[in-house]
CSV table of C-alpha atoms and ligand atoms in Angstrom, one decimal:
chain,number,residue,atom,x,y,z
A,19,UNK,CA,14.3,8.0,25.3
A,20,UNK,CA,14.3,11.7,24.3
A,21,UNK,CA,11.5,11.8,21.7
A,22,UNK,CA,12.6,15.3,20.6
A,23,UNK,CA,15.8,13.9,19.1
A,24,UNK,CA,13.8,12.1,16.4
A,25,UNK,CA,13.0,14.1,13.3
A,26,UNK,CA,11.7,13.6,9.7
A,27,UNK,CA,9.6,11.1,7.9
A,28,UNK,CA,11.5,8.2,6.3
A,29,UNK,CA,10.3,5.6,3.8
A,30,UNK,CA,11.9,2.4,2.8
A,31,UNK,CA,12.3,2.5,-1.0
A,32,UNK,CA,11.8,-1.1,-1.9
A,33,UNK,CA,13.5,-2.2,-5.2
A,34,UNK,CA,13.3,-5.5,-7.0
A,35,UNK,CA,15.9,-6.4,-9.6
A,36,UNK,CA,17.4,-2.9,-9.2
A,37,UNK,CA,14.1,-1.1,-10.0
A,38,UNK,CA,12.2,0.9,-7.4
A,39,UNK,CA,8.7,-0.5,-6.8
A,40,UNK,CA,5.6,1.6,-7.1
A,41,UNK,CA,4.9,1.3,-3.4
A,42,UNK,CA,7.9,3.5,-2.7
A,43,UNK,CA,6.4,6.3,-4.7
A,44,UNK,CA,3.0,5.8,-2.9
A,45,UNK,CA,4.8,6.0,0.5
A,46,UNK,CA,6.6,9.2,-0.5
A,47,UNK,CA,3.2,10.7,-1.4
A,48,UNK,CA,1.8,9.9,2.0
A,49,UNK,CA,5.1,10.8,3.8
A,50,UNK,CA,4.8,14.3,2.2
A,51,UNK,CA,1.3,14.7,3.8
A,52,UNK,CA,2.6,13.7,7.2
A,53,UNK,CA,5.8,15.8,6.8
A,54,UNK,CA,3.7,18.9,5.9
A,55,UNK,CA,1.6,18.4,9.1
A,56,UNK,CA,4.9,18.0,11.1
A,57,UNK,CA,6.7,20.8,9.2
A,58,UNK,CA,9.6,18.4,8.4
A,59,UNK,CA,11.0,16.7,5.3
A,60,UNK,CA,10.9,13.3,3.6
A,61,UNK,CA,13.8,10.9,3.3
A,62,UNK,CA,13.8,7.8,1.1
A,63,UNK,CA,16.2,5.0,2.2
A,64,UNK,CA,17.3,3.1,-0.9
A,65,UNK,CA,19.1,-0.2,-0.2
A,66,UNK,CA,20.5,-2.5,-2.8
A,67,UNK,CA,23.5,-3.1,-5.1
A,68,UNK,CA,24.1,-0.9,-8.1
A,69,UNK,CA,20.9,1.1,-7.5
A,70,UNK,CA,22.3,4.7,-7.4
A,71,UNK,CA,20.6,5.4,-10.7
A,72,UNK,CA,17.2,5.0,-9.1
A,73,UNK,CA,17.7,7.8,-6.6
A,74,UNK,CA,16.7,10.5,-9.1
A,75,UNK,CA,13.2,9.0,-9.5
A,76,UNK,CA,12.7,9.0,-5.7
A,77,UNK,CA,13.6,12.7,-5.8
A,78,UNK,CA,11.3,13.4,-8.7
A,79,UNK,CA,8.3,11.9,-6.8
A,80,UNK,CA,9.0,14.1,-3.8
A,81,UNK,CA,11.9,12.7,-1.6
A,82,UNK,CA,13.9,15.7,-0.2
A,83,UNK,CA,16.8,13.4,0.6
A,84,UNK,CA,17.8,9.9,-0.5
A,85,UNK,CA,20.0,7.8,1.8
A,86,UNK,CA,21.7,5.2,-0.4
A,87,UNK,CA,23.1,2.0,1.1
A,88,UNK,CA,24.8,0.3,-1.9
A,89,UNK,CA,26.7,-2.9,-1.2
A,90,UNK,CA,27.1,-6.2,-3.1
A,91,UNK,CA,25.8,-8.0,0.0
A,92,UNK,CA,22.4,-6.2,-0.7
A,93,UNK,CA,21.9,-7.5,-4.2
A,94,UNK,CA,18.9,-9.7,-3.4
A,95,UNK,CA,16.7,-9.2,-0.4
A,96,UNK,CA,17.8,-11.1,2.6
A,97,UNK,CA,16.5,-10.4,6.1
A,98,UNK,CA,19.8,-10.0,8.0
A,99,UNK,CA,21.8,-7.6,5.8
A,100,UNK,CA,18.7,-5.5,5.0
A,101,UNK,CA,17.7,-5.3,8.6
A,102,UNK,CA,21.2,-4.3,9.6
A,103,UNK,CA,21.4,-1.6,6.9
A,104,UNK,CA,18.0,-0.1,7.8
A,105,UNK,CA,18.5,-0.3,11.5
A,106,UNK,CA,21.9,1.4,11.2
A,107,UNK,CA,20.3,4.2,9.2
A,108,UNK,CA,17.6,4.6,11.9
A,109,UNK,CA,20.3,4.6,14.7
A,110,UNK,CA,22.3,7.3,13.0
A,111,UNK,CA,19.7,9.6,11.6
A,112,UNK,CA,16.9,9.1,14.2
A,113,UNK,CA,13.7,9.5,12.1
A,114,UNK,CA,10.4,10.3,13.8
A,115,UNK,CA,8.4,8.1,11.4
A,116,UNK,CA,9.5,5.1,9.2
A,117,UNK,CA,7.1,3.8,6.6
A,118,UNK,CA,7.6,0.5,4.8
A,119,UNK,CA,5.3,-1.2,2.1
A,120,UNK,CA,3.2,-4.1,3.3
A,121,UNK,CA,4.7,-6.2,0.5
A,122,UNK,CA,6.3,-9.7,1.1
A,123,UNK,CA,9.6,-8.0,1.6
A,124,UNK,CA,8.2,-5.2,3.8
A,125,UNK,CA,6.3,-7.7,6.0
A,126,UNK,CA,9.6,-9.3,6.7
A,127,UNK,CA,11.8,-6.3,7.0
A,128,UNK,CA,9.4,-4.1,9.1
A,129,UNK,CA,9.1,-6.3,12.2
A,130,UNK,CA,12.8,-7.4,12.1
A,131,UNK,CA,13.9,-3.8,11.9
A,132,UNK,CA,11.5,-2.5,14.6
A,133,UNK,CA,12.7,-5.3,16.9
A,134,UNK,CA,16.3,-4.4,16.2
A,135,UNK,CA,15.8,-0.7,17.1
A,136,UNK,CA,13.4,-1.6,20.0
A,137,UNK,CA,10.3,0.2,18.8
A,138,UNK,CA,6.7,-0.8,17.9
A,139,UNK,CA,5.3,-1.5,14.4
A,140,UNK,CA,1.7,-1.3,13.2
A,141,UNK,CA,1.3,-3.7,10.2
A,142,UNK,CA,-0.8,-3.4,7.1
A,143,UNK,CA,-2.1,0.2,7.7
A,144,UNK,CA,-4.8,1.6,5.4
A,145,UNK,CA,-4.7,5.2,6.9
A,146,UNK,CA,-2.1,7.4,8.6
A,147,UNK,CA,-2.6,10.8,10.1
A,148,UNK,CA,-1.0,13.1,12.6
A,149,UNK,CA,-3.1,13.8,15.7
A,150,UNK,CA,-3.4,13.8,19.4
A,151,UNK,CA,-3.1,10.7,21.4
A,152,UNK,CA,-4.0,11.3,25.1
A,153,UNK,CA,-1.8,9.3,27.4
A,154,UNK,CA,-2.9,7.9,30.7
A,155,UNK,CA,-0.4,9.4,33.2
A,156,UNK,CA,-0.2,9.0,36.9
A,157,UNK,CA,-2.3,11.6,38.9
A,158,UNK,CA,-0.4,14.8,39.5
A,159,UNK,CA,1.9,14.3,36.4
A,160,UNK,CA,1.6,16.3,33.2
A,161,UNK,CA,1.1,14.6,29.8
A,162,UNK,CA,3.7,16.3,27.7
A,163,UNK,CA,3.9,13.8,24.9
A,164,UNK,CA,0.4,13.6,23.6
A,165,UNK,CA,0.8,15.8,20.5
A,166,UNK,CA,1.9,15.0,17.0
A,167,UNK,CA,1.6,11.3,17.3
A,168,UNK,CA,1.3,9.1,14.2
A,169,UNK,CA,-2.2,7.6,14.3
A,170,UNK,CA,-2.0,4.3,12.4
A,171,UNK,CA,-5.3,2.7,11.2
A,172,UNK,CA,-5.6,-0.9,10.1
A,173,UNK,CA,-8.3,-3.6,9.9
A,174,UNK,CA,-8.1,-5.9,13.0
A,175,UNK,CA,-9.7,-9.2,14.1
A,176,UNK,CA,-10.0,-10.4,10.5
A,177,UNK,CA,-11.4,-7.1,9.3
A,178,UNK,CA,-14.3,-7.1,11.8
A,179,UNK,CA,-13.1,-3.9,13.4
A,180,UNK,CA,-10.9,-1.0,12.4
A,181,UNK,CA,-8.2,-0.2,15.0
A,182,UNK,CA,-6.3,3.1,15.3
A,183,UNK,CA,-2.9,2.5,17.0
A,184,UNK,CA,-0.3,4.9,18.3
A,185,UNK,CA,3.3,4.4,19.5
A,186,UNK,CA,3.4,7.2,22.0
A,187,UNK,CA,6.6,6.5,24.1
A,188,UNK,CA,9.0,5.1,21.5
A,189,UNK,CA,10.6,6.4,18.3
A,190,UNK,CA,10.6,5.9,15.5
A,191,UNK,CA,6.9,5.3,14.9
A,192,UNK,CA,6.9,2.5,12.4
A,193,UNK,CA,4.2,1.2,10.0
A,194,UNK,CA,3.9,-1.0,7.1
A,195,UNK,CA,1.3,0.3,4.6
A,196,UNK,CA,-0.9,-1.6,2.1
A,197,UNK,CA,0.1,-1.2,-1.5
A,198,UNK,CA,-2.5,0.7,-3.6
A,199,UNK,CA,-3.9,2.7,-0.6
A,200,UNK,CA,-1.8,5.8,-0.6
A,201,UNK,CA,-1.5,8.2,-3.6
A,202,UNK,CA,1.8,9.1,-5.2
A,203,UNK,CA,2.4,12.7,-6.2
A,204,UNK,CA,2.9,13.9,-9.7
A,205,UNK,CA,6.4,13.3,-11.0
A,206,UNK,CA,8.6,16.4,-11.3
A,207,UNK,CA,11.6,15.5,-13.4
A,208,UNK,CA,14.8,17.2,-12.4
A,209,UNK,CA,13.5,18.1,-8.9
A,210,UNK,CA,16.4,18.8,-6.5
A,211,UNK,CA,17.1,16.4,-3.7
A,212,UNK,CA,20.1,15.6,-1.5
A,213,UNK,CA,21.9,12.3,-2.0
A,214,UNK,CA,23.7,10.8,1.0
A,215,UNK,CA,25.7,7.7,0.6
A,216,UNK,CA,25.8,5.7,3.9
A,217,UNK,CA,27.9,2.8,4.9
A,218,UNK,CA,26.3,0.7,7.6
A,219,UNK,CA,29.6,-1.1,8.3
A,220,UNK,CA,29.1,-4.7,7.2
A,221,UNK,CA,31.4,-7.2,9.1
A,222,UNK,CA,33.9,-8.5,6.5
A,223,UNK,CA,33.3,-12.2,5.5
A,224,UNK,CA,30.2,-12.4,7.6
A,225,UNK,CA,28.1,-15.3,6.3
A,226,UNK,CA,24.5,-14.6,5.6
A,227,UNK,CA,21.8,-16.9,4.3
A,228,UNK,CA,23.1,-17.8,0.8
A,229,UNK,CA,20.7,-17.5,-2.1
A,230,UNK,CA,21.4,-20.5,-4.4
A,231,UNK,CA,18.7,-19.9,-7.0
A,232,UNK,CA,15.8,-17.4,-7.6
A,233,UNK,CA,12.8,-19.2,-9.2
A,234,UNK,CA,10.4,-16.6,-10.6
A,235,UNK,CA,6.8,-17.8,-10.7
A,236,UNK,CA,4.7,-16.3,-13.5
A,237,UNK,CA,1.3,-15.6,-12.0
A,238,UNK,CA,-1.6,-17.0,-13.9
A,239,UNK,CA,-4.0,-14.3,-12.6
A,240,UNK,CA,-4.0,-10.7,-13.7
A,241,UNK,CA,-2.7,-7.9,-11.6
A,242,UNK,CA,-5.9,-6.0,-10.8
A,243,UNK,CA,-4.1,-3.4,-8.7
A,244,UNK,CA,-2.5,-1.9,-11.8
A,245,UNK,CA,-5.5,-2.2,-14.1
A,246,UNK,CA,-6.9,1.2,-15.4
A,247,UNK,CA,-10.4,-0.3,-16.0
A,248,UNK,CA,-12.0,-3.0,-13.7
A,249,UNK,CA,-15.2,-4.8,-14.5
A,250,UNK,CA,-16.1,-6.2,-11.1
A,251,UNK,CA,-18.8,-8.8,-10.5
A,252,UNK,CA,-20.7,-9.8,-7.4
A,253,UNK,CA,-23.0,-12.6,-6.2
A,254,UNK,CA,-25.7,-11.0,-8.5
A,255,UNK,CA,-23.8,-12.3,-11.5
A,256,UNK,CA,-25.3,-15.7,-10.5
A,257,UNK,CA,-22.7,-18.2,-11.6
A,258,UNK,CA,-19.1,-18.7,-12.7
A,259,UNK,CA,-20.3,-19.3,-16.3
A,260,UNK,CA,-22.3,-16.0,-16.3
A,261,UNK,CA,-19.0,-14.1,-15.7
A,262,UNK,CA,-18.6,-14.5,-19.5
A,263,UNK,CA,-20.7,-11.4,-20.0
A,264,UNK,CA,-18.4,-9.4,-17.7
A,265,UNK,CA,-15.3,-10.8,-19.6
A,266,UNK,CA,-16.8,-9.6,-22.8
A,267,UNK,CA,-17.4,-6.1,-21.4
A,268,UNK,CA,-13.9,-6.0,-20.0
A,269,UNK,CA,-12.5,-7.0,-23.4
A,270,UNK,CA,-14.2,-4.2,-25.4
A,271,UNK,CA,-13.0,-1.7,-22.7
A,272,UNK,CA,-9.4,-3.1,-22.5
A,273,UNK,CA,-10.0,-3.7,-18.8
A,274,UNK,CA,-9.7,-6.6,-16.4
A,275,UNK,CA,-12.3,-8.6,-14.4
A,276,UNK,CA,-12.3,-8.5,-10.6
A,277,UNK,CA,-14.9,-9.5,-8.0
A,278,UNK,CA,-16.4,-9.3,-4.5
A,279,UNK,CA,-15.7,-11.8,-1.7
A,280,UNK,CA,-19.0,-13.5,-2.2
A,281,UNK,CA,-17.8,-14.6,-5.6
A,282,UNK,CA,-14.5,-16.0,-4.2
A,283,UNK,CA,-16.4,-17.7,-1.4
A,284,UNK,CA,-18.7,-19.4,-4.0
A,285,UNK,CA,-15.5,-20.6,-5.9
A,286,UNK,CA,-16.4,-18.7,-9.1
A,287,UNK,CA,-13.1,-16.7,-9.1
A,288,UNK,CA,-9.7,-16.9,-7.4
A,289,UNK,CA,-8.9,-14.8,-4.3
A,290,UNK,CA,-6.3,-12.9,-6.3
A,291,UNK,CA,-9.2,-11.1,-8.0
A,292,UNK,CA,-11.0,-10.1,-4.8
A,293,UNK,CA,-11.5,-6.4,-4.1
A,294,UNK,CA,-12.0,-5.2,-0.6
A,295,UNK,CA,-10.8,-5.1,3.0
A,296,UNK,CA,-9.5,-8.7,2.9
A,297,UNK,CA,-8.8,-8.5,-0.8
A,298,UNK,CA,-6.9,-5.9,-2.9
A,299,UNK,CA,-7.2,-2.1,-2.7
A,300,UNK,CA,-7.7,-0.8,-6.2
A,301,UNK,CA,-8.0,2.7,-7.6
A,302,UNK,CA,-8.6,2.4,-11.4
A,303,UNK,CA,-9.8,5.2,-13.6
A,304,UNK,CA,-13.1,3.3,-14.2
A,305,UNK,CA,-14.7,0.7,-11.8
A,306,UNK,CA,-17.8,-1.2,-12.8
A,307,UNK,CA,-19.6,-2.7,-9.8
A,308,UNK,CA,-22.0,-5.2,-11.3
A,309,UNK,CA,-24.4,-7.2,-9.1
A,310,UNK,CA,-22.4,-6.0,-6.0
A,311,UNK,CA,-24.5,-4.8,-3.1
A,312,UNK,CA,-21.8,-2.4,-1.8
A,313,UNK,CA,-20.9,-3.8,1.7
A,314,UNK,CA,-18.6,-1.7,3.7
A,315,UNK,CA,-15.8,-4.3,3.3
A,316,UNK,CA,-16.1,-4.1,-0.4
A,317,UNK,CA,-16.2,-0.3,-0.6
A,318,UNK,CA,-13.0,-0.2,1.5
A,319,UNK,CA,-11.1,-1.6,-1.5
A,320,UNK,CA,-12.6,0.5,-4.3
A,321,UNK,CA,-14.3,3.7,-3.2
A,322,UNK,CA,-11.3,5.9,-4.3
A,323,UNK,CA,-11.7,4.8,-7.9
A,324,UNK,CA,-11.9,7.8,-10.3
A,325,UNK,CA,-15.3,6.9,-11.8
A,326,UNK,CA,-17.6,4.2,-10.4
A,327,UNK,CA,-20.5,2.8,-12.5
A,328,UNK,CA,-22.9,0.5,-10.6
A,329,UNK,CA,-25.4,-1.8,-12.1
A,330,UNK,CA,-27.9,-3.4,-9.6
A,331,UNK,CA,-31.5,-4.4,-9.8
A,332,UNK,CA,-32.1,-3.1,-6.2
A,333,UNK,CA,-32.4,0.7,-6.3
A,334,UNK,CA,-31.6,0.9,-2.6
A,335,UNK,CA,-28.4,-1.1,-2.8
A,336,UNK,CA,-25.6,0.8,-0.9
A,337,UNK,CA,-23.3,0.7,-3.9
A,338,UNK,CA,-25.3,3.6,-5.4
A,339,UNK,CA,-24.2,5.8,-2.5
A,340,UNK,CA,-20.6,5.7,-3.8
A,341,UNK,CA,-21.4,5.4,-7.5
A,342,UNK,CA,-20.9,8.3,-9.9
A,343,UNK,CA,-23.3,6.7,-12.3
A,344,UNK,CA,-26.0,4.2,-11.2
A,345,UNK,CA,-28.0,1.9,-13.5
A,346,UNK,CA,-31.0,0.2,-11.9
A,347,UNK,CA,-31.9,-3.0,-13.7
A,348,UNK,CA,-31.1,-6.6,-14.6
A,349,UNK,CA,-27.4,-7.0,-15.3
A,350,UNK,CA,-28.2,-9.9,-17.7
A,351,UNK,CA,-29.8,-7.3,-20.0
A,352,UNK,CA,-27.8,-4.2,-19.3
A,353,UNK,CA,-24.2,-5.7,-19.5
A,354,UNK,CA,-24.6,-7.4,-23.0
A,355,UNK,CA,-26.3,-4.3,-24.3
A,356,UNK,CA,-23.5,-2.0,-23.0
A,357,UNK,CA,-20.9,-4.3,-24.5
A,358,UNK,CA,-22.6,-4.2,-27.9
A,359,UNK,CA,-22.9,-0.4,-27.8
A,360,UNK,CA,-19.2,0.1,-26.9
A,361,UNK,CA,-18.1,-2.5,-29.5
A,362,UNK,CA,-20.0,-0.6,-32.2
A,363,UNK,CA,-18.8,2.8,-31.1
B,410,FAD,P1,-24.5,-9.6,-2.2
B,410,FAD,O1,-24.3,-8.7,-0.9
B,410,FAD,O2,-25.3,-10.8,-2.1
B,410,FAD,O3,-25.1,-8.6,-3.3
B,410,FAD,C1,-25.5,-9.1,-4.5
B,410,FAD,C2,-26.1,-7.9,-5.2
B,410,FAD,O4,-26.5,-8.3,-6.5
B,410,FAD,C3,-27.4,-7.4,-4.6
B,410,FAD,O5,-27.3,-6.0,-4.3
B,410,FAD,C4,-28.5,-7.7,-5.6
B,410,FAD,O6,-29.5,-6.7,-5.6
B,410,FAD,C5,-27.7,-7.7,-6.9
B,410,FAD,N1,-28.3,-8.5,-7.9
B,410,FAD,C6,-28.7,-9.8,-7.9
B,410,FAD,N2,-29.2,-10.2,-9.1
B,410,FAD,C7,-29.0,-9.1,-9.9
B,410,FAD,C8,-29.3,-9.0,-11.3
B,410,FAD,N3,-29.8,-10.0,-12.1
B,410,FAD,N4,-29.0,-7.8,-11.9
B,410,FAD,C9,-28.5,-6.7,-11.1
B,410,FAD,N5,-28.2,-6.9,-9.8
B,410,FAD,C10,-28.5,-8.1,-9.2
B,410,FAD,N6,-16.5,-8.4,0.7
B,410,FAD,C11,-15.8,-8.0,-0.4
B,410,FAD,O7,-16.3,-7.8,-1.5
B,410,FAD,N7,-14.4,-7.9,-0.2
B,410,FAD,C12,-13.7,-8.0,0.9
B,410,FAD,O8,-12.5,-7.9,1.0
B,410,FAD,C13,-14.5,-8.5,2.1
B,410,FAD,N8,-13.9,-8.6,3.3
B,410,FAD,C14,-14.7,-9.0,4.4
B,410,FAD,C15,-14.1,-9.1,5.6
B,410,FAD,C16,-14.9,-9.4,6.7
B,410,FAD,C17,-14.3,-9.6,8.1
B,410,FAD,C18,-16.3,-9.7,6.5
B,410,FAD,C19,-17.1,-10.0,7.7
B,410,FAD,C20,-16.9,-9.6,5.3
B,410,FAD,C21,-16.1,-9.2,4.2
B,410,FAD,N9,-16.6,-9.1,2.9
B,410,FAD,C22,-15.9,-8.7,1.9
B,410,FAD,C23,-18.0,-9.6,2.7
B,410,FAD,C24,-19.0,-8.4,2.6
B,410,FAD,O9,-19.5,-8.1,3.9
B,410,FAD,C25,-20.2,-8.8,1.7
B,410,FAD,O10,-20.8,-10.0,2.2
B,410,FAD,C26,-19.8,-9.1,0.2
B,410,FAD,O11,-19.1,-8.0,-0.3
B,410,FAD,C27,-21.1,-9.3,-0.6
B,410,FAD,O12,-20.8,-9.5,-1.9
B,410,FAD,P2,-21.8,-9.2,-3.1
B,410,FAD,O13,-22.1,-7.7,-3.0
B,410,FAD,O14,-21.2,-9.7,-4.3
B,410,FAD,O15,-23.1,-10.0,-2.7
């Protein structure tokens, strides 16, 4: 394989019901960082049916080029036609890097596509960077491939260790990336980009898995990843019932309640509300950490929040190392007092 043939950073622009998902814009933001380091450009691959109108938004968020694969066979996500479409784009354009969201769709499409184009894939990445990766080469040989590798970092062994993985001898270097981790760039309406319509050559009358019915389940838990204000509680809250004081604070602030893993393990809140390495990665404008000690696995999910306010009775709790504002004291007194103050404001 001639690695030099592979150029550019590509992202899969996931869309659902014809609307591009937020993860696509996050991936473009990160792809721009990688492309700047590699002195190359960013391409978004938009696959679907009747989705041409979405290309402009991808350009506005930073895509230099949008490759559009638009076909009635691609209306709903199905593994086979989507894998075919993305693999054909990769075979034709030879990208150096391909990023896909670690969403339910991306977790299916990533491995099937990487297998189709015979390269590796690092799943569920939380950090990406360009760097050196020294190869072990036989004595007397020169390592000519160690520069400009994509270093892909992800939690491994159930989150007990953090692994950095490279794909030195194959291209493209492929990764799925956790939603909520990467930052999208500011939208620039009217930004110029190139639109390329690509036909991956579907075999006429080929039968794929047929979708007979789509049943949409309305989730009964809130989406903490999109909340602007989170009031997060830990073991220090003491009981499921006592979360009432956090609910009241969240209500006056117009925010949502989330929690640490200790709270989920105790059965006080559902796992969908867990923040951290094995929970969700959040980046709200305001994050209250109440009765949360600040274990590294919790910080991994919230330390990029814009403003962190910690309430803890232990002045040495590690949460205060990342907090912008720290309040030392009993949450049972502080939280209701705060709620009252804000409600009367
Ligand atoms: P504790 O560590 O018990 O802290 C409770 C805090 O409350 C203490 O600091 C205490 O001083 C304070 N407190 C008690 N009473 C009061 C009071 N009345 N007023 C004020 N403060 C009070 N954790 C996560 O959160 N998310 C994850 O995704 C996650 N993933 C993990 C993955 C792995 C592989 C492992 C090994 C662990 C993971 N953990 C995760 C667990 C993590 O290590 C911690 O055990 C957990 O975050 C602790 O939760 P906590 O801070 O609520 O509880």
